[in-house]
Amino acid sequence: MATTPNILFIVMDTARAKTVYNDPEVMPNFYRIAEDGTLFTNAFSTAPWTLPSHASMFSGRYTSDHGTHAGSTSFDPDYPPLAQLLNRSGYRTAAFSSNTWVAPEFGFQRGFEHFSTWLKIVNGGVDLEAIAKEKNGLVEQGVAVGKSLFRRDAHRTILNALYAKFFKERYDSGARLKNWKIRRWLSSYGSDDRPFFIFANYLEPHLEYDPPEKFRPRFLPEHLDQSDFDGLNQNAWEYICDQVQMDNSDFELLEALYKAELNYLDYRLGNLYDYLDTSGLLEETMIVIAGDHGENIGDHGLMDHQYCLYDSLLHVPLLVRYPDKFPAGKRFDGLVEVRDLFPTLLEVADASTDDEAASSRSLQQALERGGREYVHGEYATPQPSIEALEQRVGQVPADVKEYDRSLRSVRSDEWKLIEGLDGTIELYNIDSDPSEQNDVSNDYLDTVDELSQLLRNRFSEFSDIPRESVQMNSSTKDRLEDLGYL
């Protein structure tokens, strides 16, 4: 394998370790790839949702260090992020993202020579959806559309409009198209002998769960029927706010759909893996597959991936295939963080950073010296805010209003402490209570004090974070609302 390999960094948006690791039949291709790589069974995200988690992976920093979260949504660090460092080191860089947060609008384009978002089948052209959703009259909209058709790239505008109208949500959440885009980009490589860095975010496991028809029944419990999917609530906020009642059967159905989404994504990842093999690129390419955060499917009385720092949201799948550095077929059970991917990729690319706040603990070092003693999580600002919830569903119950606080956590192999800005403390014995159901903070006060001190030592003063006014175009706002973020 080359001294500096190609790098394919895949993020399975909303993939939780609990599902991927507990049922290998859900993602057989994931495990096929893992046979030639190293599986990290105790990898943890630094945040429970997309925006701050990706910022951590791209910067090597915790949320409070990189400052990108619901209260400040722009990823605009004063230090070069991952793609920029790799590009400076001679890598050709491309990003393919299905998640609206991970886009140039929020600053994630830095260092990428090519950035493809979920909505467009080709780059360029005018965003007709944005024009259609602006609060202008029909005349103004017509003029704007007319002008777009006289641009030099009008054919791109038309092609993207046709794709958005007829194809973008008829088959999947973008995995099929993304694979095609990646293959097309690789085929244009030509005589360019630089190694490539590809980042790809796949959104299939994200609410709403709507896998292709033939995948839907694969994980349905025997006592339930496909007809039970009809009318199944997938509105997390209505459930959380007690506007919809759901029982165990409902959550079994939701988890069956969630597994089917992962299974379909796995099928597409297998397609991409086989393409790399048949095209002769596989043995020259380091492959990283990670979850950015997990998902609550009724866990802790919650849906989606907000308002908590339980392992259902922070514990994520992670594998690395790179035989030169990561032993084939190895399972590593030590604690690691997804932000450790930052120094990991820089190390194999023979690149470096002067940023002292970034993680310096690569996964290679973890294999040699052991995992972290502690991993940390942060939830800087609730998303959506309680005010946004009220606009969505009306009356918000008093117990849900208590989610209007920042959280941070510290976890070892044995203990997990969650601390709220409102003064709440939760302590769980992970050994005996891996699902974090029994708060024992009143029984182990010394452990609470010890772990609280670790949090104070690691993070700055725990204080309320004001929300900044967020400017985004209307199509982006509507897309984020559809995904449940606003």
CSV table of C-alpha atoms in Angstrom, one decimal:
chain,number,residue,atom,x,y,z
A,1,MET,CA,0.0,0.0,0.0
A,2,ALA,CA,1.2,3.5,-0.8
A,3,THR,CA,2.9,5.6,1.9
A,4,THR,CA,0.1,8.0,1.9
A,5,PRO,CA,-3.1,6.1,1.0
A,6,ASN,CA,-6.3,7.3,-0.5
A,7,ILE,CA,-8.9,8.0,2.3
A,8,LEU,CA,-12.6,7.2,2.1
A,9,PHE,CA,-14.3,8.6,5.3
A,10,ILE,CA,-17.9,7.5,5.5
A,11,VAL,CA,-20.3,8.8,8.1
A,12,MET,CA,-23.5,6.8,8.7
A,13,ASP,CA,-25.7,9.6,10.0
A,14,THR,CA,-27.7,8.5,13.1
A,15,ALA,CA,-26.3,5.0,13.3
A,16,ARG,CA,-26.1,3.8,16.9
A,17,ALA,CA,-23.8,1.1,18.2
A,18,LYS,CA,-26.6,-0.6,20.1
A,19,THR,CA,-28.3,-1.7,16.8
A,20,VAL,CA,-25.3,-2.2,14.6
A,21,TYR,CA,-23.3,-4.3,17.1
A,22,ASN,CA,-26.1,-6.2,18.7
A,23,ASP,CA,-27.5,-7.6,15.5
A,24,PRO,CA,-24.8,-8.3,12.8
A,25,GLU,CA,-27.5,-9.4,10.3
A,26,VAL,CA,-28.5,-5.7,10.0
A,27,MET,CA,-25.2,-4.7,8.4
A,28,PRO,CA,-23.5,-7.8,6.9
A,29,ASN,CA,-21.3,-5.7,4.5
A,30,PHE,CA,-20.1,-3.5,7.4
A,31,TYR,CA,-18.9,-6.7,9.1
A,32,ARG,CA,-17.4,-8.0,5.8
A,33,ILE,CA,-15.3,-4.9,5.6
A,34,ALA,CA,-14.5,-5.2,9.3
A,35,GLU,CA,-13.0,-8.7,8.6
A,36,ASP,CA,-10.2,-6.9,6.8
A,37,GLY,CA,-10.0,-4.1,9.4
A,38,THR,CA,-10.3,-3.1,13.0
A,39,LEU,CA,-13.6,-2.8,14.8
A,40,PHE,CA,-13.7,-0.2,17.6
A,41,THR,CA,-16.5,-1.5,19.9
A,42,ASN,CA,-16.4,1.4,22.4
A,43,ALA,CA,-16.3,4.5,20.2
A,44,PHE,CA,-18.1,7.6,21.4
A,45,SER,CA,-19.3,10.8,19.8
A,46,THR,CA,-18.6,14.1,21.5
A,47,ALA,CA,-22.1,15.4,20.9
A,48,PRO,CA,-25.5,13.8,20.3
A,49,TRP,CA,-26.3,15.4,17.0
A,50,THR,CA,-24.9,16.1,13.5
A,51,LEU,CA,-23.6,19.7,13.5
A,52,PRO,CA,-21.3,19.6,16.6
A,53,SER,CA,-20.3,16.0,16.0
A,54,HIS,CA,-19.1,16.7,12.5
A,55,ALA,CA,-17.3,19.8,13.6
A,56,SER,CA,-15.5,17.6,16.2
A,57,MET,CA,-14.5,15.1,13.6
A,58,PHE,CA,-13.2,17.8,11.2
A,59,SER,CA,-11.4,19.7,14.0
A,60,GLY,CA,-10.4,17.1,16.6
A,61,ARG,CA,-12.0,19.4,19.2
A,62,TYR,CA,-14.8,19.2,21.7
A,63,THR,CA,-17.9,21.3,21.1
A,64,SER,CA,-16.9,23.9,23.7
A,65,ASP,CA,-13.6,24.3,21.9
A,66,HIS,CA,-14.8,24.5,18.3
A,67,GLY,CA,-17.9,26.5,19.2
A,68,THR,CA,-20.2,25.0,16.6
A,69,HIS,CA,-23.6,24.0,17.9
A,70,ALA,CA,-27.3,25.0,17.9
A,71,GLY,CA,-26.5,28.4,19.3
A,72,SER,CA,-23.7,29.2,16.8
A,73,THR,CA,-24.2,27.1,13.7
A,74,SER,CA,-21.3,28.3,11.6
A,75,PHE,CA,-18.2,26.0,11.5
A,76,ASP,CA,-15.6,28.8,11.0
A,77,PRO,CA,-12.5,27.8,13.0
A,78,ASP,CA,-9.4,30.1,13.1
A,79,TYR,CA,-7.3,27.0,12.4
A,80,PRO,CA,-7.3,24.7,9.3
A,81,PRO,CA,-9.8,21.9,9.5
A,82,LEU,CA,-9.2,18.3,8.4
A,83,ALA,CA,-9.9,18.6,4.7
A,84,GLN,CA,-7.7,21.8,4.4
A,85,LEU,CA,-4.8,20.1,6.1
A,86,LEU,CA,-5.1,17.1,3.8
A,87,ASN,CA,-5.4,19.3,0.7
A,88,ARG,CA,-2.3,21.2,1.7
A,89,SER,CA,-0.5,17.9,2.1
A,90,GLY,CA,-1.2,16.9,-1.5
A,91,TYR,CA,-4.7,15.3,-1.4
A,92,ARG,CA,-7.4,15.8,-3.9
A,93,THR,CA,-10.5,16.4,-1.7
A,94,ALA,CA,-14.2,15.9,-2.3
A,95,ALA,CA,-17.3,15.8,0.0
A,96,PHE,CA,-20.7,14.2,-0.7
A,97,SER,CA,-23.2,15.1,2.0
A,98,SER,CA,-26.9,14.2,2.4
A,99,ASN,CA,-27.3,16.1,5.7
A,100,THR,CA,-28.2,19.8,5.3
A,101,TRP,CA,-26.1,20.8,8.3
A,102,VAL,CA,-22.9,19.4,6.7
A,103,ALA,CA,-22.8,21.9,3.8
A,104,PRO,CA,-21.0,25.0,2.5
A,105,GLU,CA,-23.8,27.1,4.0
A,106,PHE,CA,-22.6,26.2,7.5
A,107,GLY,CA,-18.8,26.4,6.7
A,108,PHE,CA,-17.9,22.8,6.0
A,109,GLN,CA,-16.5,23.4,2.5
A,110,ARG,CA,-13.1,24.5,3.7
A,111,GLY,CA,-10.4,22.5,2.1
A,112,PHE,CA,-12.7,20.6,-0.3
A,113,GLU,CA,-12.0,21.0,-4.0
A,114,HIS,CA,-15.4,19.5,-4.7
A,115,PHE,CA,-18.5,19.6,-2.5
A,116,SER,CA,-21.8,17.9,-3.5
A,117,THR,CA,-24.9,18.4,-1.4
A,118,TRP,CA,-28.0,16.2,-1.1
A,119,LEU,CA,-30.4,18.1,-3.4
A,120,LYS,CA,-28.3,18.6,-6.6
A,121,ILE,CA,-27.4,15.9,-9.1
A,122,VAL,CA,-24.8,18.3,-10.6
A,123,ASN,CA,-23.0,21.3,-9.2
A,124,GLY,CA,-23.9,24.8,-10.3
A,125,GLY,CA,-27.1,26.3,-11.5
A,126,VAL,CA,-29.7,28.2,-9.5
A,127,ASP,CA,-31.7,26.8,-6.5
A,128,LEU,CA,-35.2,27.0,-7.9
A,129,GLU,CA,-36.6,25.5,-4.7
A,130,ALA,CA,-35.2,28.5,-2.7
A,131,ILE,CA,-36.9,30.9,-5.2
A,132,ALA,CA,-40.2,29.1,-4.9
A,133,LYS,CA,-40.2,29.3,-1.2
A,134,GLU,CA,-39.3,33.0,-0.9
A,135,LYS,CA,-42.1,35.1,0.3
A,136,ASN,CA,-42.4,37.1,-2.9
A,137,GLY,CA,-45.3,37.4,-5.3
A,138,LEU,CA,-45.7,35.1,-8.3
A,139,VAL,CA,-44.4,37.9,-10.6
A,140,GLU,CA,-41.2,38.3,-8.7
A,141,GLN,CA,-40.7,34.5,-8.6
A,142,GLY,CA,-41.4,34.3,-12.3
A,143,VAL,CA,-38.8,36.9,-13.1
A,144,ALA,CA,-36.2,35.2,-10.9
A,145,VAL,CA,-36.9,31.8,-12.6
A,146,GLY,CA,-36.8,33.5,-16.0
A,147,LYS,CA,-33.4,35.1,-15.3
A,148,SER,CA,-32.0,31.7,-14.2
A,149,LEU,CA,-32.9,30.2,-17.5
A,150,PHE,CA,-30.7,32.7,-19.4
A,151,ARG,CA,-27.6,31.9,-17.4
A,152,ARG,CA,-24.8,30.0,-18.9
A,153,ASP,CA,-25.4,27.1,-16.6
A,154,ALA,CA,-29.2,27.0,-17.2
A,155,HIS,CA,-29.0,23.3,-18.2
A,156,ARG,CA,-27.7,22.6,-14.7
A,157,THR,CA,-30.6,24.5,-13.1
A,158,ILE,CA,-33.1,22.5,-15.2
A,159,LEU,CA,-31.4,19.1,-14.4
A,160,ASN,CA,-31.3,19.8,-10.7
A,161,ALA,CA,-35.0,21.0,-10.7
A,162,LEU,CA,-36.1,17.8,-12.5
A,163,TYR,CA,-34.1,15.6,-10.0
A,164,ALA,CA,-35.6,17.5,-7.0
A,165,LYS,CA,-39.1,17.2,-8.4
A,166,PHE,CA,-39.2,13.6,-9.6
A,167,PHE,CA,-36.4,11.6,-8.1
A,168,LYS,CA,-34.8,12.9,-4.9
A,169,GLU,CA,-37.1,11.1,-2.4
A,170,ARG,CA,-38.7,8.4,-4.5
A,171,TYR,CA,-36.1,5.7,-3.8
A,172,ASP,CA,-33.9,6.5,-0.8
A,173,SER,CA,-32.3,9.4,1.1
A,174,GLY,CA,-29.5,9.7,-1.4
A,175,ALA,CA,-27.3,6.6,-1.0
A,176,ARG,CA,-27.8,5.4,-4.6
A,177,LEU,CA,-27.1,8.8,-6.1
A,178,LYS,CA,-24.2,9.4,-3.8
A,179,ASN,CA,-22.5,6.2,-4.9
A,180,TRP,CA,-23.0,7.3,-8.5
A,181,LYS,CA,-21.5,10.7,-7.8
A,182,ILE,CA,-18.5,9.2,-6.0
A,183,ARG,CA,-17.9,6.8,-8.9
A,184,ARG,CA,-18.2,9.6,-11.4
A,185,TRP,CA,-15.8,11.8,-9.5
A,186,LEU,CA,-13.3,9.0,-9.2
A,187,SER,CA,-13.6,8.2,-12.9
A,188,SER,CA,-12.7,11.9,-13.7
A,189,TYR,CA,-9.4,11.4,-11.7
A,190,GLY,CA,-7.6,11.0,-15.0
A,191,SER,CA,-3.8,11.5,-14.9
A,192,ASP,CA,-4.0,13.3,-11.5
A,193,ASP,CA,-1.6,11.1,-9.4
A,194,ARG,CA,-2.5,12.8,-6.1
A,195,PRO,CA,-4.1,10.5,-3.5
A,196,PHE,CA,-7.8,11.3,-2.8
A,197,PHE,CA,-9.7,12.1,0.4
A,198,ILE,CA,-13.4,11.5,0.1
A,199,PHE,CA,-15.9,12.4,2.8
A,200,ALA,CA,-19.4,11.0,2.5
A,201,ASN,CA,-22.4,11.5,4.8
A,202,TYR,CA,-25.2,8.9,4.3
A,203,LEU,CA,-28.6,9.9,5.8
A,204,GLU,CA,-30.6,6.7,5.5
A,205,PRO,CA,-31.0,5.9,9.3
A,206,HIS,CA,-32.4,9.4,10.0
A,207,LEU,CA,-36.0,10.0,10.8
A,208,GLU,CA,-38.3,9.6,9.0
A,209,TYR,CA,-37.5,6.0,8.4
A,210,ASP,CA,-38.7,5.1,5.0
A,211,PRO,CA,-36.6,2.2,3.5
A,212,PRO,CA,-37.2,0.9,0.0
A,213,GLU,CA,-40.2,-1.5,-0.1
A,214,LYS,CA,-38.3,-4.8,-0.3
A,215,PHE,CA,-36.2,-3.9,2.8
A,216,ARG,CA,-39.2,-3.0,5.0
A,217,PRO,CA,-40.3,-6.4,6.3
A,218,ARG,CA,-36.9,-7.9,6.9
A,219,PHE,CA,-36.7,-7.1,10.6
A,220,LEU,CA,-40.4,-7.1,11.4
A,221,PRO,CA,-41.1,-9.1,14.6
A,222,GLU,CA,-43.2,-12.2,13.9
A,223,HIS,CA,-46.1,-11.1,16.0
A,224,LEU,CA,-46.5,-7.9,13.9
A,225,ASP,CA,-47.6,-7.3,10.3
A,226,GLN,CA,-46.6,-5.0,7.6
A,227,SER,CA,-50.0,-3.3,7.7
A,228,ASP,CA,-49.0,-2.2,11.2
A,229,PHE,CA,-46.6,0.3,9.6
A,230,ASP,CA,-49.6,2.3,8.3
A,231,GLY,CA,-50.3,5.3,10.5
A,232,LEU,CA,-47.2,4.7,12.7
A,233,ASN,CA,-46.1,7.9,14.3
A,234,GLN,CA,-42.7,9.2,13.4
A,235,ASN,CA,-43.1,12.7,14.7
A,236,ALA,CA,-40.6,12.7,17.6
A,237,TRP,CA,-41.8,16.1,19.0
A,238,GLU,CA,-45.5,15.1,19.2
A,239,TYR,CA,-44.5,11.9,21.1
A,240,ILE,CA,-42.2,13.8,23.5
A,241,CYS,CA,-44.9,16.4,24.2
A,242,ASP,CA,-47.5,13.7,24.9
A,243,GLN,CA,-49.6,14.6,21.9
A,244,VAL,CA,-49.3,11.0,20.6
A,245,GLN,CA,-49.4,7.9,22.7
A,246,MET,CA,-47.0,5.0,21.7
A,247,ASP,CA,-46.6,1.6,23.2
A,248,ASN,CA,-43.9,-1.2,22.9
A,249,SER,CA,-45.4,-2.5,19.6
A,250,ASP,CA,-45.0,1.0,18.1
A,251,PHE,CA,-41.3,1.1,19.0
A,252,GLU,CA,-40.8,-2.4,17.8
A,253,LEU,CA,-42.2,-1.2,14.4
A,254,LEU,CA,-40.0,1.9,14.5
A,255,GLU,CA,-36.9,-0.2,15.2
A,256,ALA,CA,-37.8,-2.6,12.4
A,257,LEU,CA,-37.9,0.3,10.0
A,258,TYR,CA,-34.7,1.7,11.5
A,259,LYS,CA,-32.9,-1.6,11.0
A,260,ALA,CA,-34.3,-1.8,7.4
A,261,GLU,CA,-32.8,1.7,6.7
A,262,LEU,CA,-29.4,0.5,8.1
A,263,ASN,CA,-29.7,-2.7,6.0
A,264,TYR,CA,-30.4,-0.8,2.9
A,265,LEU,CA,-27.5,1.6,3.6
A,266,ASP,CA,-25.3,-1.4,4.2
A,267,TYR,CA,-26.3,-2.8,0.8
A,268,ARG,CA,-25.2,0.5,-0.9
A,269,LEU,CA,-21.9,0.5,1.1
A,270,GLY,CA,-21.3,-3.0,-0.1
A,271,ASN,CA,-21.8,-1.7,-3.7
A,272,LEU,CA,-19.3,1.0,-3.2
A,273,TYR,CA,-16.8,-1.3,-1.5
A,274,ASP,CA,-17.1,-3.8,-4.5
A,275,TYR,CA,-16.5,-0.9,-6.9
A,276,LEU,CA,-13.3,0.1,-5.2
A,277,ASP,CA,-12.2,-3.6,-5.4
A,278,THR,CA,-13.0,-4.1,-9.1
A,279,SER,CA,-11.5,-0.7,-10.0
A,280,GLY,CA,-8.2,-1.6,-8.3
A,281,LEU,CA,-8.5,1.2,-5.7
A,282,LEU,CA,-9.3,-0.9,-2.7
A,283,GLU,CA,-5.8,-1.9,-1.6
A,284,GLU,CA,-4.6,1.7,-2.0
A,285,THR,CA,-7.5,3.1,0.1
A,286,MET,CA,-8.0,3.5,3.8
A,287,ILE,CA,-11.7,3.2,4.7
A,288,VAL,CA,-13.2,4.7,7.8
A,289,ILE,CA,-16.9,4.0,8.6
A,290,ALA,CA,-18.3,5.8,11.6
A,291,GLY,CA,-21.6,6.9,13.2
A,292,ASP,CA,-21.8,10.6,14.0
A,293,HIS,CA,-24.3,10.0,16.8
A,294,GLY,CA,-27.0,7.5,17.7
A,295,GLU,CA,-30.7,7.5,18.1
A,296,ASN,CA,-33.4,7.2,20.7
A,297,ILE,CA,-36.2,4.9,19.6
A,298,GLY,CA,-38.3,5.1,22.8
A,299,ASP,CA,-35.1,4.9,24.9
A,300,HIS,CA,-35.5,7.1,28.0
A,301,GLY,CA,-38.9,8.2,26.8
A,302,LEU,CA,-37.4,10.0,23.8
A,303,MET,CA,-37.3,9.8,20.1
A,304,ASP,CA,-34.7,11.3,17.6
A,305,HIS,CA,-31.4,12.5,19.0
A,306,GLN,CA,-31.8,15.5,21.2
A,307,TYR,CA,-32.1,16.5,24.9
A,308,CYS,CA,-29.8,13.9,26.5
A,309,LEU,CA,-26.3,12.4,26.6
A,310,TYR,CA,-27.1,8.8,27.1
A,311,ASP,CA,-25.1,6.1,25.4
A,312,SER,CA,-28.0,5.5,23.0
A,313,LEU,CA,-26.9,8.8,21.4
A,314,LEU,CA,-23.2,8.9,22.1
A,315,HIS,CA,-22.1,5.2,21.5
A,316,VAL,CA,-21.5,4.8,17.8
A,317,PRO,CA,-20.1,2.1,15.4
A,318,LEU,CA,-16.6,2.6,14.1
A,319,LEU,CA,-14.3,0.6,11.9
A,320,VAL,CA,-11.1,1.3,10.0
A,321,ARG,CA,-9.8,-0.8,7.1
A,322,TYR,CA,-6.2,-0.1,6.5
A,323,PRO,CA,-4.1,-3.3,6.8
A,324,ASP,CA,-0.8,-1.4,7.0
A,325,LYS,CA,-1.8,0.1,10.4
A,326,PHE,CA,-4.9,-1.6,11.6
A,327,PRO,CA,-4.9,-5.4,12.1
A,328,ALA,CA,-7.5,-7.3,10.1
A,329,GLY,CA,-10.2,-9.0,12.1
A,330,LYS,CA,-9.3,-7.2,15.3
A,331,ARG,CA,-11.9,-6.0,17.9
A,332,PHE,CA,-10.6,-3.2,20.1
A,333,ASP,CA,-12.7,-2.7,23.2
A,334,GLY,CA,-10.9,0.4,24.7
A,335,LEU,CA,-12.6,3.8,24.9
A,336,VAL,CA,-12.0,6.1,21.9
A,337,GLU,CA,-13.8,9.3,20.7
A,338,VAL,CA,-14.8,10.1,17.2
A,339,ARG,CA,-12.7,13.3,17.4
A,340,ASP,CA,-9.7,10.9,17.5
A,341,LEU,CA,-10.3,10.4,13.8
A,342,PHE,CA,-8.8,13.8,13.2
A,343,PRO,CA,-5.2,12.9,14.3
A,344,THR,CA,-5.7,9.4,12.9
A,345,LEU,CA,-6.2,10.6,9.3
A,346,LEU,CA,-3.5,13.2,9.6
A,347,GLU,CA,-1.1,10.6,10.8
A,348,VAL,CA,-1.6,8.2,7.9
A,349,ALA,CA,-1.5,11.1,5.4
A,350,ASP,CA,1.8,12.3,6.8
A,351,ALA,CA,0.1,15.7,7.7
A,352,SER,CA,0.0,17.6,10.9
A,353,THR,CA,-1.6,20.4,12.8
A,354,ASP,CA,-0.3,23.0,15.3
A,355,ASP,CA,-3.7,23.2,17.0
A,356,GLU,CA,-3.1,22.3,20.7
A,357,ALA,CA,-6.8,21.9,21.4
A,358,ALA,CA,-7.2,19.1,18.9
A,359,SER,CA,-7.1,15.5,19.9
A,360,SER,CA,-3.6,14.1,19.7
A,361,ARG,CA,-4.6,10.6,20.5
A,362,SER,CA,-4.9,8.7,17.2
A,363,LEU,CA,-6.5,5.4,16.9
A,364,GLN,CA,-3.1,3.9,16.0
A,365,GLN,CA,-1.9,5.1,19.4
A,366,ALA,CA,-4.9,3.6,21.1
A,367,LEU,CA,-4.1,0.2,19.6
A,368,GLU,CA,-0.5,0.5,20.9
A,369,ARG,CA,-1.1,2.0,24.3
A,370,GLY,CA,-4.7,1.3,25.2
A,371,GLY,CA,-7.9,3.3,25.0
A,372,ARG,CA,-8.8,6.5,26.8
A,373,GLU,CA,-9.5,6.4,30.6
A,374,TYR,CA,-12.5,8.7,30.0
A,375,VAL,CA,-14.6,9.9,27.1
A,376,HIS,CA,-16.6,13.2,27.2
A,377,GLY,CA,-19.8,14.5,25.7
A,378,GLU,CA,-21.4,17.9,25.5
A,379,TYR,CA,-24.8,19.2,24.6
A,380,ALA,CA,-24.4,22.9,24.4
A,381,THR,CA,-27.9,24.1,23.5
A,382,PRO,CA,-31.2,22.3,23.0
A,383,GLN,CA,-32.2,21.7,19.4
A,384,PRO,CA,-35.0,22.4,18.7
A,385,SER,CA,-35.4,25.0,21.4
A,386,ILE,CA,-38.4,24.8,23.7
A,387,GLU,CA,-39.7,27.9,21.9
A,388,ALA,CA,-39.4,26.1,18.6
A,389,LEU,CA,-41.2,23.1,20.1
A,390,GLU,CA,-44.1,25.4,21.2
A,391,GLN,CA,-44.4,26.7,17.7
A,392,ARG,CA,-44.5,23.2,16.3
A,393,VAL,CA,-46.8,21.5,18.7
A,394,GLY,CA,-48.4,24.1,20.9
A,395,GLN,CA,-48.5,23.4,24.6
A,396,VAL,CA,-45.2,21.9,25.9
A,397,PRO,CA,-45.5,19.8,29.1
A,398,ALA,CA,-43.6,21.1,32.2
A,399,ASP,CA,-41.3,18.0,32.3
A,400,VAL,CA,-40.3,18.6,28.7
A,401,LYS,CA,-39.5,22.3,29.4
A,402,GLU,CA,-36.8,20.9,31.8
A,403,TYR,CA,-34.9,19.8,28.7
A,404,ASP,CA,-34.0,23.5,28.2
A,405,ARG,CA,-30.5,23.2,29.6
A,406,SER,CA,-27.0,22.4,28.6
A,407,LEU,CA,-25.4,19.0,29.5
A,408,ARG,CA,-22.0,17.5,29.7
A,409,SER,CA,-20.8,14.0,30.5
A,410,VAL,CA,-17.8,11.9,31.4
A,411,ARG,CA,-17.7,8.2,31.1
A,412,SER,CA,-15.2,5.4,32.0
A,413,ASP,CA,-15.5,1.7,31.5
A,414,GLU,CA,-17.4,1.5,34.8
A,415,TRP,CA,-19.1,4.9,35.5
A,416,LYS,CA,-21.0,7.6,33.6
A,417,LEU,CA,-21.8,11.0,35.0
A,418,ILE,CA,-24.2,13.4,33.3
A,419,GLU,CA,-24.2,17.0,34.7
A,420,GLY,CA,-26.8,19.6,33.7
A,421,LEU,CA,-26.5,23.4,33.8
A,422,ASP,CA,-29.7,23.4,35.9
A,423,GLY,CA,-27.9,21.5,38.7
A,424,THR,CA,-29.1,18.0,37.8
A,425,ILE,CA,-26.7,15.1,38.3
A,426,GLU,CA,-27.1,11.6,37.1
A,427,LEU,CA,-24.7,8.7,37.8
A,428,TYR,CA,-24.8,5.3,36.2
A,429,ASN,CA,-22.8,2.1,36.8
A,430,ILE,CA,-22.2,1.1,33.2
A,431,ASP,CA,-21.0,-2.4,34.3
A,432,SER,CA,-24.3,-3.4,35.9
A,433,ASP,CA,-26.6,-0.9,34.2
A,434,PRO,CA,-25.5,-0.4,30.5
A,435,SER,CA,-28.8,1.0,29.5
A,436,GLU,CA,-28.5,3.8,32.1
A,437,GLN,CA,-31.9,3.2,33.8
A,438,ASN,CA,-30.9,3.4,37.5
A,439,ASP,CA,-29.5,6.7,38.7
A,440,VAL,CA,-27.2,6.0,41.7
A,441,SER,CA,-25.8,9.5,42.3
A,442,ASN,CA,-27.2,9.6,45.8
A,443,ASP,CA,-25.4,6.3,46.7
A,444,TYR,CA,-21.9,7.1,45.4
A,445,LEU,CA,-21.2,10.7,46.4
A,446,ASP,CA,-17.5,10.3,46.3
A,447,THR,CA,-17.7,9.0,42.7
A,448,VAL,CA,-19.9,12.0,41.8
A,449,ASP,CA,-17.4,14.4,43.3
A,450,GLU,CA,-14.5,12.8,41.5
A,451,LEU,CA,-16.1,12.8,38.1
A,452,SER,CA,-17.5,16.3,38.5
A,453,GLN,CA,-14.0,17.5,39.2
A,454,LEU,CA,-12.9,15.8,36.0
A,455,LEU,CA,-15.5,17.8,34.1
A,456,ARG,CA,-14.4,21.0,35.7
A,457,ASN,CA,-10.8,20.3,34.8
A,458,ARG,CA,-11.5,19.4,31.2
A,459,PHE,CA,-14.1,22.1,30.2
A,460,SER,CA,-14.4,25.8,30.8
A,461,GLU,CA,-16.9,27.2,33.2
A,462,PHE,CA,-20.3,25.7,32.8
A,463,SER,CA,-22.6,28.6,31.7
A,464,ASP,CA,-25.6,29.4,29.6
A,465,ILE,CA,-24.8,29.8,25.9
A,466,PRO,CA,-26.9,32.5,24.1
A,467,ARG,CA,-28.3,31.7,20.7
A,468,GLU,CA,-27.1,33.7,17.8
A,469,SER,CA,-29.4,34.7,15.0
A,470,VAL,CA,-29.0,32.1,12.3
A,471,GLN,CA,-29.3,33.3,8.7
A,472,MET,CA,-30.1,30.6,6.1
A,473,ASN,CA,-32.1,30.4,2.9
A,474,SER,CA,-35.7,29.2,3.1
A,475,SER,CA,-35.1,25.9,1.4
A,476,THR,CA,-32.4,25.0,3.9
A,477,LYS,CA,-34.7,26.1,6.8
A,478,ASP,CA,-37.5,24.0,5.4
A,479,ARG,CA,-35.2,21.0,4.9
A,480,LEU,CA,-34.0,21.2,8.5
A,481,GLU,CA,-37.5,21.5,9.7
A,482,ASP,CA,-38.4,18.4,7.8
A,483,LEU,CA,-35.5,16.6,9.5
A,484,GLY,CA,-36.8,17.7,12.9
A,485,TYR,CA,-34.0,20.1,13.8
A,486,LEU,CA,-35.9,23.4,13.8
